[in-house]
PDB file of C-alpha atoms in Angstrom:
ATOM      1  CA  MET Y 572     -53.180 -48.012  14.786  1.00  0.00           C
ATOM      2  CA  THR Y 573     -50.494 -45.507  13.886  1.00  0.00           C
ATOM      3  CA  ARG Y 574     -47.988 -47.149  11.631  1.00  0.00           C
ATOM      4  CA  TRP Y 575     -45.754 -44.113  11.436  1.00  0.00           C
ATOM      5  CA  PRO Y 576     -46.055 -40.458  12.354  1.00  0.00           C
ATOM      6  CA  LEU Y 577     -47.142 -38.228   9.499  1.00  0.00           C
ATOM      7  CA  PRO Y 578     -44.170 -36.081   8.381  1.00  0.00           C
ATOM      8  CA  ASP Y 579     -44.325 -32.480   9.613  1.00  0.00           C
ATOM      9  CA  PRO Y 580     -44.586 -30.945   6.108  1.00  0.00           C
ATOM     10  CA  MET Y 581     -47.675 -33.026   5.311  1.00  0.00           C
ATOM     11  CA  GLN Y 582     -49.202 -32.001   8.629  1.00  0.00           C
ATOM     12  CA  ALA Y 583     -48.531 -28.395   7.647  1.00  0.00           C
ATOM     13  CA  ALA Y 584     -50.124 -28.969   4.228  1.00  0.00           C
ATOM     14  CA  LEU Y 585     -53.192 -30.510   5.892  1.00  0.00           C
ATOM     15  CA  ALA Y 586     -53.457 -27.506   8.210  1.00  0.00           C
ATOM     16  CA  GLN Y 587     -53.483 -25.302   5.099  1.00  0.00           C
ATOM     17  CA  ALA Y 588     -56.234 -27.460   3.576  1.00  0.00           C
ATOM     18  CA  GLN Y 589     -58.323 -26.890   6.717  1.00  0.00           C
ATOM     19  CA  LEU Y 590     -57.846 -23.132   6.323  1.00  0.00           C
ATOM     20  CA  ALA Y 591     -59.079 -23.439   2.722  1.00  0.00           C
ATOM     21  CA  ALA Y 592     -62.276 -25.168   3.870  1.00  0.00           C
ATOM     22  CA  LYS Y 593     -62.891 -22.431   6.444  1.00  0.00           C
ATOM     23  CA  ALA Y 594     -62.575 -19.873   3.636  1.00  0.00           C
ATOM     24  CA  GLY Y 595     -65.117 -21.753   1.498  1.00  0.00           C
ATOM     25  CA  GLU Y 596     -62.456 -23.037  -0.888  1.00  0.00           C
ATOM     26  CA  VAL Y 597     -61.892 -26.661  -1.931  1.00  0.00           C
ATOM     27  CA  PRO Y 598     -59.626 -27.934   0.879  1.00  0.00           C
ATOM     28  CA  VAL Y 599     -56.205 -28.486  -0.648  1.00  0.00           C
ATOM     29  CA  GLY Y 600     -53.018 -27.268   1.009  1.00  0.00           C
ATOM     30  CA  ALA Y 601     -49.346 -27.206   0.039  1.00  0.00           C
ATOM     31  CA  VAL Y 602     -45.968 -26.288   1.475  1.00  0.00           C
ATOM     32  CA  VAL Y 603     -42.497 -25.929  -0.029  1.00  0.00           C
ATOM     33  CA  VAL Y 604     -39.609 -27.284   2.028  1.00  0.00           C
ATOM     34  CA  ARG Y 605     -35.936 -26.463   1.693  1.00  0.00           C
ATOM     35  CA  ASP Y 606     -33.213 -27.932   3.919  1.00  0.00           C
ATOM     36  CA  GLY Y 607     -35.882 -29.309   6.244  1.00  0.00           C
ATOM     37  CA  ALA Y 608     -37.662 -25.987   6.755  1.00  0.00           C
ATOM     38  CA  VAL Y 609     -41.000 -24.825   5.347  1.00  0.00           C
ATOM     39  CA  ILE Y 610     -40.266 -21.729   3.234  1.00  0.00           C
ATOM     40  CA  ALA Y 611     -43.768 -21.221   1.777  1.00  0.00           C
ATOM     41  CA  SER Y 612     -47.325 -22.367   2.579  1.00  0.00           C
ATOM     42  CA  ALA Y 613     -50.591 -21.884   0.733  1.00  0.00           C
ATOM     43  CA  HIS Y 614     -54.095 -23.173   0.306  1.00  0.00           C
ATOM     44  CA  ASN Y 615     -56.431 -23.301  -2.616  1.00  0.00           C
ATOM     45  CA  ALA Y 616     -57.941 -19.827  -3.142  1.00  0.00           C
ATOM     46  CA  PRO Y 617     -59.266 -19.247  -6.695  1.00  0.00           C
ATOM     47  CA  ARG Y 618     -62.579 -17.797  -5.520  1.00  0.00           C
ATOM     48  CA  THR Y 619     -61.130 -15.613  -2.789  1.00  0.00           C
ATOM     49  CA  LEU Y 620     -58.429 -14.235  -5.081  1.00  0.00           C
ATOM     50  CA  ALA Y 621     -60.525 -14.246  -8.305  1.00  0.00           C
ATOM     51  CA  ASP Y 622     -57.640 -16.111  -9.923  1.00  0.00           C
ATOM     52  CA  PRO Y 623     -58.151 -19.328 -11.924  1.00  0.00           C
ATOM     53  CA  THR Y 624     -54.509 -20.290 -11.312  1.00  0.00           C
ATOM     54  CA  ALA Y 625     -54.675 -19.956  -7.514  1.00  0.00           C
ATOM     55  CA  HIS Y 626     -54.324 -23.617  -6.618  1.00  0.00           C
ATOM     56  CA  ALA Y 627     -52.397 -24.376  -3.427  1.00  0.00           C
ATOM     57  CA  GLU Y 628     -49.367 -25.630  -5.374  1.00  0.00           C
ATOM     58  CA  ILE Y 629     -49.137 -22.583  -7.655  1.00  0.00           C
ATOM     59  CA  LEU Y 630     -49.388 -20.163  -4.741  1.00  0.00           C
ATOM     60  CA  ALA Y 631     -46.823 -22.100  -2.682  1.00  0.00           C
ATOM     61  CA  LEU Y 632     -44.379 -22.265  -5.601  1.00  0.00           C
ATOM     62  CA  ARG Y 633     -44.781 -18.545  -6.317  1.00  0.00           C
ATOM     63  CA  ARG Y 634     -44.277 -17.637  -2.663  1.00  0.00           C
ATOM     64  CA  ALA Y 635     -41.197 -19.868  -2.378  1.00  0.00           C
ATOM     65  CA  ALA Y 636     -39.687 -18.345  -5.532  1.00  0.00           C
ATOM     66  CA  GLU Y 637     -40.411 -14.866  -4.201  1.00  0.00           C
ATOM     67  CA  ALA Y 638     -38.780 -15.756  -0.867  1.00  0.00           C
ATOM     68  CA  LEU Y 639     -35.672 -17.045  -2.622  1.00  0.00           C
ATOM     69  CA  GLY Y 640     -35.650 -14.339  -5.290  1.00  0.00           C
ATOM     70  CA  GLN Y 641     -35.282 -16.836  -8.116  1.00  0.00           C
ATOM     71  CA  GLU Y 642     -37.574 -18.594 -10.572  1.00  0.00           C
ATOM     72  CA  ARG Y 643     -36.122 -22.062  -9.972  1.00  0.00           C
ATOM     73  CA  LEU Y 644     -36.518 -24.006  -6.740  1.00  0.00           C
ATOM     74  CA  GLU Y 645     -33.751 -26.566  -7.162  1.00  0.00           C
ATOM     75  CA  GLY Y 646     -33.325 -28.708  -4.052  1.00  0.00           C
ATOM     76  CA  CYS Y 647     -36.803 -27.812  -2.781  1.00  0.00           C
ATOM     77  CA  ASP Y 648     -39.619 -30.286  -2.142  1.00  0.00           C
ATOM     78  CA  LEU Y 649     -43.357 -29.715  -2.546  1.00  0.00           C
ATOM     79  CA  TRP Y 650     -45.826 -31.365  -0.172  1.00  0.00           C
ATOM     80  CA  VAL Y 651     -49.484 -31.192  -1.188  1.00  0.00           C
ATOM     81  CA  THR Y 652     -52.646 -32.869   0.078  1.00  0.00           C
ATOM     82  CA  LEU Y 653     -54.024 -33.829  -3.367  1.00  0.00           C
ATOM     83  CA  GLU Y 654     -52.548 -35.178  -6.590  1.00  0.00           C
ATOM     84  CA  PRO Y 655     -51.641 -32.132  -8.731  1.00  0.00           C
ATOM     85  CA  CYS Y 656     -53.628 -31.247 -11.860  1.00  0.00           C
ATOM     86  CA  ALA Y 657     -51.965 -30.606 -15.243  1.00  0.00           C
ATOM     87  CA  MET Y 658     -51.468 -26.907 -14.489  1.00  0.00           C
ATOM     88  CA  CYS Y 659     -49.757 -27.602 -11.183  1.00  0.00           C
ATOM     89  CA  ALA Y 660     -47.700 -30.542 -12.466  1.00  0.00           C
ATOM     90  CA  GLY Y 661     -46.400 -28.287 -15.232  1.00  0.00           C
ATOM     91  CA  ALA Y 662     -45.543 -25.564 -12.724  1.00  0.00           C
ATOM     92  CA  ILE Y 663     -43.732 -28.105 -10.508  1.00  0.00           C
ATOM     93  CA  ALA Y 664     -41.611 -29.068 -13.517  1.00  0.00           C
ATOM     94  CA  HIS Y 665     -40.884 -25.439 -14.447  1.00  0.00           C
ATOM     95  CA  ALA Y 666     -39.837 -24.753 -10.841  1.00  0.00           C
ATOM     96  CA  ARG Y 667     -37.455 -27.742 -10.872  1.00  0.00           C
ATOM     97  CA  ILE Y 668     -38.926 -29.156  -7.648  1.00  0.00           C
ATOM     98  CA  ALA Y 669     -36.750 -32.082  -6.511  1.00  0.00           C
ATOM     99  CA  ARG Y 670     -39.378 -34.218  -4.755  1.00  0.00           C
ATOM    100  CA  LEU Y 671     -43.172 -34.139  -4.903  1.00  0.00           C
ATOM    101  CA  TYR Y 672     -45.128 -35.670  -2.018  1.00  0.00           C
ATOM    102  CA  TYR Y 673     -48.900 -35.826  -2.408  1.00  0.00           C
ATOM    103  CA  ALA Y 674     -51.429 -37.356  -0.041  1.00  0.00           C
ATOM    104  CA  ALA Y 675     -54.639 -38.327  -1.857  1.00  0.00           C
ATOM    105  CA  PRO Y 676     -54.893 -39.494  -5.470  1.00  0.00           C
ATOM    106  CA  ASP Y 677     -57.275 -37.526  -7.727  1.00  0.00           C
ATOM    107  CA  PRO Y 678     -58.679 -39.789 -10.443  1.00  0.00           C
ATOM    108  CA  LYS Y 679     -61.092 -37.031 -11.557  1.00  0.00           C
ATOM    109  CA  GLY Y 680     -58.643 -34.151 -11.939  1.00  0.00           C
ATOM    110  CA  GLY Y 681     -55.107 -35.414 -11.357  1.00  0.00           C
ATOM    111  CA  ALA Y 682     -52.414 -35.336 -14.012  1.00  0.00           C
ATOM    112  CA  VAL Y 683     -49.519 -37.143 -12.315  1.00  0.00           C
ATOM    113  CA  ALA Y 684     -50.762 -40.733 -11.971  1.00  0.00           C
ATOM    114  CA  HIS Y 685     -53.952 -40.110 -13.961  1.00  0.00           C
ATOM    115  CA  GLY Y 686     -55.053 -38.459 -17.187  1.00  0.00           C
ATOM    116  CA  ALA Y 687     -52.415 -36.367 -18.941  1.00  0.00           C
ATOM    117  CA  ARG Y 688     -49.581 -37.795 -16.760  1.00  0.00           C
ATOM    118  CA  VAL Y 689     -47.609 -34.642 -17.431  1.00  0.00           C
ATOM    119  CA  PHE Y 690     -44.253 -35.866 -16.071  1.00  0.00           C
ATOM    120  CA  GLU Y 691     -44.145 -38.850 -18.423  1.00  0.00           C
ATOM    121  CA  TYR Y 692     -43.652 -36.918 -21.669  1.00  0.00           C
ATOM    122  CA  PRO Y 693     -40.381 -35.679 -23.173  1.00  0.00           C
ATOM    123  CA  GLN Y 694     -42.033 -32.216 -23.475  1.00  0.00           C
ATOM    124  CA  CYS Y 695     -41.760 -32.088 -19.664  1.00  0.00           C
ATOM    125  CA  HIS Y 696     -38.219 -30.835 -19.097  1.00  0.00           C
ATOM    126  CA  HIS Y 697     -37.877 -31.832 -15.433  1.00  0.00           C
ATOM    127  CA  ARG Y 698     -39.365 -34.734 -13.492  1.00  0.00           C
ATOM    128  CA  PRO Y 699     -39.453 -34.642  -9.694  1.00  0.00           C
ATOM    129  CA  GLU Y 700     -39.232 -37.805  -7.659  1.00  0.00           C
ATOM    130  CA  VAL Y 701     -42.863 -38.580  -6.735  1.00  0.00           C
ATOM    131  CA  TYR Y 702     -44.119 -40.091  -3.464  1.00  0.00           C
ATOM    132  CA  SER Y 703     -47.802 -40.489  -2.633  1.00  0.00           C
ATOM    133  CA  GLY Y 704     -50.176 -41.809  -0.003  1.00  0.00           C
ATOM    134  CA  MET Y 705     -48.907 -40.413   3.303  1.00  0.00           C
ATOM    135  CA  GLY Y 706     -51.781 -38.504   4.858  1.00  0.00           C
ATOM    136  CA  GLU Y 707     -54.203 -39.797   2.240  1.00  0.00           C
ATOM    137  CA  GLU Y 708     -57.041 -40.589   4.658  1.00  0.00           C
ATOM    138  CA  ALA Y 709     -56.901 -37.195   6.345  1.00  0.00           C
ATOM    139  CA  ALA Y 710     -56.658 -35.317   3.029  1.00  0.00           C
ATOM    140  CA  ALA Y 711     -59.467 -37.259   1.371  1.00  0.00           C
ATOM    141  CA  GLY Y 712     -61.594 -36.923   4.527  1.00  0.00           C
ATOM    142  CA  LEU Y 713     -61.310 -33.128   4.384  1.00  0.00           C
ATOM    143  CA  LEU Y 714     -62.438 -33.125   0.745  1.00  0.00           C
ATOM    144  CA  ARG Y 715     -65.352 -35.484   1.400  1.00  0.00           C
ATOM    145  CA  GLY Y 716     -66.522 -33.414   4.355  1.00  0.00           C
ATOM    146  CA  PHE Y 717     -66.306 -30.215   2.315  1.00  0.00           C
ATOM    147  CA  PHE Y 718     -68.339 -31.476  -0.620  1.00  0.00           C
ATOM    148  CA  ARG Y 719     -70.856 -33.232   1.657  1.00  0.00           C
ATOM    149  CA  GLY Y 720     -71.417 -29.938   3.448  1.00  0.00           C
ATOM    150  CA  ARG Y 721     -72.108 -28.113   0.177  1.00  0.00           C
ATOM    151  CA  ARG Y 722     -74.717 -30.490  -1.182  1.00  0.00           C
TER     152      ARG Y 722
ATOM    153  CA  MET F 586     -47.789 -12.519 -50.479  1.00  0.00           C
ATOM    154  CA  THR F 587     -50.290 -11.662 -47.801  1.00  0.00           C
ATOM    155  CA  ARG F 588     -53.111 -14.148 -47.886  1.00  0.00           C
ATOM    156  CA  TRP F 589     -55.075 -12.425 -45.160  1.00  0.00           C
ATOM    157  CA  PRO F 590     -54.412  -9.726 -42.596  1.00  0.00           C
ATOM    158  CA  LEU F 591     -53.274 -11.053 -39.222  1.00  0.00           C
ATOM    159  CA  PRO F 592     -56.099 -10.550 -36.678  1.00  0.00           C
ATOM    160  CA  ASP F 593     -55.518  -7.634 -34.312  1.00  0.00           C
ATOM    161  CA  PRO F 594     -55.315  -9.782 -31.148  1.00  0.00           C
ATOM    162  CA  MET F 595     -52.485 -11.868 -32.625  1.00  0.00           C
ATOM    163  CA  GLN F 596     -50.689  -8.672 -33.620  1.00  0.00           C
ATOM    164  CA  ALA F 597     -51.056  -7.510 -30.014  1.00  0.00           C
ATOM    165  CA  ALA F 598     -49.718 -10.857 -28.752  1.00  0.00           C
ATOM    166  CA  LEU F 599     -46.725 -10.554 -31.116  1.00  0.00           C
ATOM    167  CA  ALA F 600     -46.047  -7.035 -29.829  1.00  0.00           C
ATOM    168  CA  GLN F 601     -45.981  -8.489 -26.303  1.00  0.00           C
ATOM    169  CA  ALA F 602     -43.530 -11.174 -27.457  1.00  0.00           C
ATOM    170  CA  GLN F 603     -41.242  -8.416 -28.765  1.00  0.00           C
ATOM    171  CA  LEU F 604     -41.376  -6.722 -25.364  1.00  0.00           C
ATOM    172  CA  ALA F 605     -40.362 -10.025 -23.755  1.00  0.00           C
ATOM    173  CA  ALA F 606     -37.295 -10.280 -25.997  1.00  0.00           C
ATOM    174  CA  LYS F 607     -36.280  -6.718 -25.112  1.00  0.00           C
ATOM    175  CA  ALA F 608     -36.499  -7.713 -21.425  1.00  0.00           C
ATOM    176  CA  GLY F 609     -34.269 -10.748 -21.996  1.00  0.00           C
ATOM    177  CA  GLU F 610     -37.159 -13.173 -21.662  1.00  0.00           C
ATOM    178  CA  VAL F 611     -38.109 -15.914 -24.127  1.00  0.00           C
ATOM    179  CA  PRO F 612     -40.346 -14.024 -26.586  1.00  0.00           C
ATOM    180  CA  VAL F 613     -43.870 -15.275 -26.058  1.00  0.00           C
ATOM    181  CA  GLY F 614     -46.844 -12.936 -25.738  1.00  0.00           C
ATOM    182  CA  ALA F 615     -50.530 -13.369 -24.987  1.00  0.00           C
ATOM    183  CA  VAL F 616     -53.719 -11.349 -24.803  1.00  0.00           C
ATOM    184  CA  VAL F 617     -57.223 -12.099 -23.503  1.00  0.00           C
ATOM    185  CA  VAL F 618     -60.112 -10.811 -25.599  1.00  0.00           C
ATOM    186  CA  ARG F 619     -63.721 -10.303 -24.553  1.00  0.00           C
ATOM    187  CA  ASP F 620     -66.444  -8.942 -26.831  1.00  0.00           C
ATOM    188  CA  GLY F 621     -63.800  -7.975 -29.376  1.00  0.00           C
ATOM    189  CA  ALA F 622     -61.685  -5.947 -26.943  1.00  0.00           C
ATOM    190  CA  VAL F 623     -58.327  -6.833 -25.382  1.00  0.00           C
ATOM    191  CA  ILE F 624     -58.867  -6.911 -21.604  1.00  0.00           C
ATOM    192  CA  ALA F 625     -55.420  -8.202 -20.585  1.00  0.00           C
ATOM    193  CA  SER F 626     -51.952  -8.467 -22.151  1.00  0.00           C
ATOM    194  CA  ALA F 627     -48.750 -10.078 -20.936  1.00  0.00           C
ATOM    195  CA  HIS F 628     -45.420 -11.446 -21.978  1.00  0.00           C
ATOM    196  CA  ASN F 629     -43.253 -14.204 -20.637  1.00  0.00           C
ATOM    197  CA  ALA F 630     -41.440 -12.940 -17.510  1.00  0.00           C
ATOM    198  CA  PRO F 631     -40.270 -15.748 -15.178  1.00  0.00           C
ATOM    199  CA  ARG F 632     -36.778 -14.299 -14.758  1.00  0.00           C
ATOM    200  CA  THR F 633     -37.863 -10.703 -14.308  1.00  0.00           C
ATOM    201  CA  LEU F 634     -40.534 -11.661 -11.770  1.00  0.00           C
ATOM    202  CA  ALA F 635     -38.619 -14.586 -10.162  1.00  0.00           C
ATOM    203  CA  ASP F 636     -41.762 -16.647 -10.736  1.00  0.00           C
ATOM    204  CA  PRO F 637     -41.654 -20.074 -12.400  1.00  0.00           C
ATOM    205  CA  THR F 638     -45.336 -19.734 -13.331  1.00  0.00           C
ATOM    206  CA  ALA F 639     -44.939 -16.374 -15.092  1.00  0.00           C
ATOM    207  CA  HIS F 640     -45.601 -17.531 -18.638  1.00  0.00           C
ATOM    208  CA  ALA F 641     -47.411 -15.071 -20.902  1.00  0.00           C
ATOM    209  CA  GLU F 642     -50.638 -17.084 -20.760  1.00  0.00           C
ATOM    210  CA  ILE F 643     -50.710 -17.368 -16.954  1.00  0.00           C
ATOM    211  CA  LEU F 644     -50.078 -13.653 -16.488  1.00  0.00           C
ATOM    212  CA  ALA F 645     -52.694 -12.701 -19.095  1.00  0.00           C
ATOM    213  CA  LEU F 646     -55.295 -15.016 -17.539  1.00  0.00           C
ATOM    214  CA  ARG F 647     -54.590 -13.692 -14.043  1.00  0.00           C
ATOM    215  CA  ARG F 648     -54.805 -10.075 -15.202  1.00  0.00           C
ATOM    216  CA  ALA F 649     -58.064 -10.727 -17.075  1.00  0.00           C
ATOM    217  CA  ALA F 650     -59.572 -12.436 -14.023  1.00  0.00           C
ATOM    218  CA  GLU F 651     -58.470  -9.544 -11.834  1.00  0.00           C
ATOM    219  CA  ALA F 652     -59.985  -7.036 -14.294  1.00  0.00           C
ATOM    220  CA  LEU F 653     -63.308  -8.905 -14.287  1.00  0.00           C
ATOM    221  CA  GLY F 654     -63.212  -9.721 -10.561  1.00  0.00           C
ATOM    222  CA  GLN F 655     -63.961 -13.396 -11.139  1.00  0.00           C
ATOM    223  CA  GLU F 656     -61.973 -16.611 -11.426  1.00  0.00           C
ATOM    224  CA  ARG F 657     -63.717 -17.811 -14.593  1.00  0.00           C
ATOM    225  CA  LEU F 658     -63.346 -16.158 -17.975  1.00  0.00           C
ATOM    226  CA  GLU F 659     -66.361 -17.618 -19.771  1.00  0.00           C
ATOM    227  CA  GLY F 660     -66.809 -16.076 -23.206  1.00  0.00           C
ATOM    228  CA  CYS F 661     -63.214 -14.868 -23.318  1.00  0.00           C
ATOM    229  CA  ASP F 662     -60.613 -15.912 -25.904  1.00  0.00           C
ATOM    230  CA  LEU F 663     -56.860 -16.305 -25.395  1.00  0.00           C
ATOM    231  CA  TRP F 664     -54.448 -15.412 -28.192  1.00  0.00           C
ATOM    232  CA  VAL F 665     -50.839 -16.527 -27.690  1.00  0.00           C
ATOM    233  CA  THR F 666     -47.800 -16.655 -29.950  1.00  0.00           C
ATOM    234  CA  LEU F 667     -46.703 -20.196 -28.978  1.00  0.00           C
ATOM    235  CA  GLU F 668     -48.474 -23.493 -28.301  1.00  0.00           C
ATOM    236  CA  PRO F 669     -49.186 -23.585 -24.550  1.00  0.00           C
ATOM    237  CA  CYS F 670     -47.290 -25.932 -22.224  1.00  0.00           C
ATOM    238  CA  ALA F 671     -49.057 -28.283 -19.785  1.00  0.00           C
ATOM    239  CA  MET F 672     -49.158 -25.642 -17.047  1.00  0.00           C
ATOM    240  CA  CYS F 673     -50.743 -23.052 -19.320  1.00  0.00           C
ATOM    241  CA  ALA F 674     -53.137 -25.502 -21.000  1.00  0.00           C
ATOM    242  CA  GLY F 675     -54.357 -26.514 -17.544  1.00  0.00           C
ATOM    243  CA  ALA F 676     -54.824 -22.877 -16.562  1.00  0.00           C
ATOM    244  CA  ILE F 677     -56.753 -22.196 -19.787  1.00  0.00           C
ATOM    245  CA  ALA F 678     -59.112 -25.041 -18.875  1.00  0.00           C
ATOM    246  CA  HIS F 679     -59.546 -23.820 -15.284  1.00  0.00           C
ATOM    247  CA  ALA F 680     -60.321 -20.317 -16.594  1.00  0.00           C
ATOM    248  CA  ARG F 681     -62.980 -21.712 -18.962  1.00  0.00           C
ATOM    249  CA  ILE F 682     -61.480 -19.888 -21.952  1.00  0.00           C
ATOM    250  CA  ALA F 683     -63.865 -20.263 -24.919  1.00  0.00           C
ATOM    251  CA  ARG F 684     -61.369 -20.171 -27.800  1.00  0.00           C
ATOM    252  CA  LEU F 685     -57.593 -20.613 -27.856  1.00  0.00           C
ATOM    253  CA  TYR F 686     -55.645 -19.183 -30.784  1.00  0.00           C
ATOM    254  CA  TYR F 687     -51.935 -19.960 -30.910  1.00  0.00           C
ATOM    255  CA  ALA F 688     -49.447 -19.016 -33.605  1.00  0.00           C
ATOM    256  CA  ALA F 689     -46.432 -21.369 -33.607  1.00  0.00           C
ATOM    257  CA  PRO F 690     -46.481 -25.055 -32.665  1.00  0.00           C
ATOM    258  CA  ASP F 691     -44.049 -26.133 -29.927  1.00  0.00           C
ATOM    259  CA  PRO F 692     -43.008 -29.760 -30.448  1.00  0.00           C
ATOM    260  CA  LYS F 693     -40.407 -29.464 -27.651  1.00  0.00           C
ATOM    261  CA  GLY F 694     -42.582 -28.025 -24.890  1.00  0.00           C
ATOM    262  CA  GLY F 695     -46.182 -27.861 -26.102  1.00  0.00           C
ATOM    263  CA  ALA F 696     -48.994 -29.795 -24.463  1.00  0.00           C
ATOM    264  CA  VAL F 697     -51.950 -29.053 -26.737  1.00  0.00           C
ATOM    265  CA  ALA F 698     -51.044 -30.796 -30.017  1.00  0.00           C
ATOM    266  CA  HIS F 699     -47.914 -32.442 -28.579  1.00  0.00           C
ATOM    267  CA  GLY F 700     -46.830 -34.377 -25.505  1.00  0.00           C
ATOM    268  CA  ALA F 701     -49.345 -34.494 -22.676  1.00  0.00           C
ATOM    269  CA  ARG F 702     -52.180 -33.148 -24.901  1.00  0.00           C
ATOM    270  CA  VAL F 703     -53.884 -31.844 -21.784  1.00  0.00           C
ATOM    271  CA  PHE F 704     -57.257 -31.034 -23.375  1.00  0.00           C
ATOM    272  CA  GLU F 705     -57.774 -34.592 -24.624  1.00  0.00           C
ATOM    273  CA  TYR F 706     -58.260 -36.266 -21.220  1.00  0.00           C
ATOM    274  CA  PRO F 707     -61.474 -36.542 -19.193  1.00  0.00           C
ATOM    275  CA  GLN F 708     -59.527 -35.134 -16.204  1.00  0.00           C
ATOM    276  CA  CYS F 709     -59.573 -31.825 -18.123  1.00  0.00           C
ATOM    277  CA  HIS F 710     -62.955 -30.351 -17.190  1.00  0.00           C
ATOM    278  CA  HIS F 711     -63.184 -27.768 -19.980  1.00  0.00           C
ATOM    279  CA  ARG F 712     -61.891 -27.796 -23.539  1.00  0.00           C
ATOM    280  CA  PRO F 713     -61.591 -24.567 -25.502  1.00  0.00           C
ATOM    281  CA  GLU F 714     -62.001 -24.508 -29.265  1.00  0.00           C
ATOM    282  CA  VAL F 715     -58.426 -24.488 -30.587  1.00  0.00           C
ATOM    283  CA  TYR F 716     -57.150 -22.655 -33.691  1.00  0.00           C
ATOM    284  CA  SER F 717     -53.485 -22.530 -34.646  1.00  0.00           C
ATOM    285  CA  GLY F 718     -51.129 -21.245 -37.306  1.00  0.00           C
ATOM    286  CA  MET F 719     -52.083 -17.594 -37.841  1.00  0.00           C
ATOM    287  CA  GLY F 720     -48.950 -15.537 -37.222  1.00  0.00           C
ATOM    288  CA  GLU F 721     -46.805 -18.672 -37.029  1.00  0.00           C
ATOM    289  CA  GLU F 722     -43.945 -17.306 -39.144  1.00  0.00           C
ATOM    290  CA  ALA F 723     -43.656 -14.094 -37.177  1.00  0.00           C
ATOM    291  CA  ALA F 724     -43.899 -15.850 -33.808  1.00  0.00           C
ATOM    292  CA  ALA F 725     -41.370 -18.549 -34.692  1.00  0.00           C
ATOM    293  CA  GLY F 726     -39.048 -15.925 -36.210  1.00  0.00           C
ATOM    294  CA  LEU F 727     -38.977 -13.994 -32.931  1.00  0.00           C
ATOM    295  CA  LEU F 728     -38.058 -17.156 -31.026  1.00  0.00           C
ATOM    296  CA  ARG F 729     -35.346 -18.158 -33.538  1.00  0.00           C
ATOM    297  CA  GLY F 730     -33.834 -14.686 -33.419  1.00  0.00           C
ATOM    298  CA  PHE F 731     -33.846 -14.671 -29.626  1.00  0.00           C
ATOM    299  CA  PHE F 732     -32.107 -18.018 -29.212  1.00  0.00           C
ATOM    300  CA  ARG F 733     -29.658 -17.280 -32.047  1.00  0.00           C
ATOM    301  CA  GLY F 734     -28.662 -14.088 -30.251  1.00  0.00           C
ATOM    302  CA  ARG F 735     -27.987 -15.946 -27.004  1.00  0.00           C
ATOM    303  CA  ARG F 736     -25.709 -18.610 -28.419  1.00  0.00           C
TER     304      ARG F 736
END
């Protein structure tokens, strides 16, 4: 049963996650949307890029900022297939992302609804609106399949 | 009164912070040390680079990883002039930094000894040893001077 169609940006983020899996990276994908259009896409790539910060969210935020020529992404939304970690939640705050949409929760590594809950402290200078759950089954399925295949 | 000489890596991080101020960026500097040698240096540069993630720590970690050709910096230490924020603390954990040395505390934006305290949660998969305070006066003085000059 399809209760509602998955929004295009989350479909684009899931497509990025599939590209990550093909590259041997943990399948997480992200896109940045501005005025209804995707302005940056990325997938997890720390091994490929030899960069410990190369999570999908960080790469998408950096590419969006580069595209706009400014460090702040006011009015932009980030769509990502997995709950952001502390590093990525902090970057989302620094970038002034308006709305964060994430698909699957991450009890083991997340820092939005779990663990450090980065957005809930006064030391976090900007809090996006946060929406979660759309696309969760597809996003979590990609992760399960990836880790099952590596065992 | 000089109680002890400031360790060379913190002096190098302070020199980076001074370069940041000259570039009109909030004066924070960082270096990555391996086997007693500085392998990467950086200063805060989000405006210059139009990159919301371009904190001194992130840039230093990325440069060190690039220099070593690997995403993990096991056995490496990070020296930074200010307490890391949530983004940078998360990146330090992902990079598997062995020891973190920071000069000045940051009650307003820090996430090591303040706020989200990123390293204290099980969702943080690696905790560096943390040492703070050496070089605090110099680091805090640079920041005070910078913000005083901009008012």
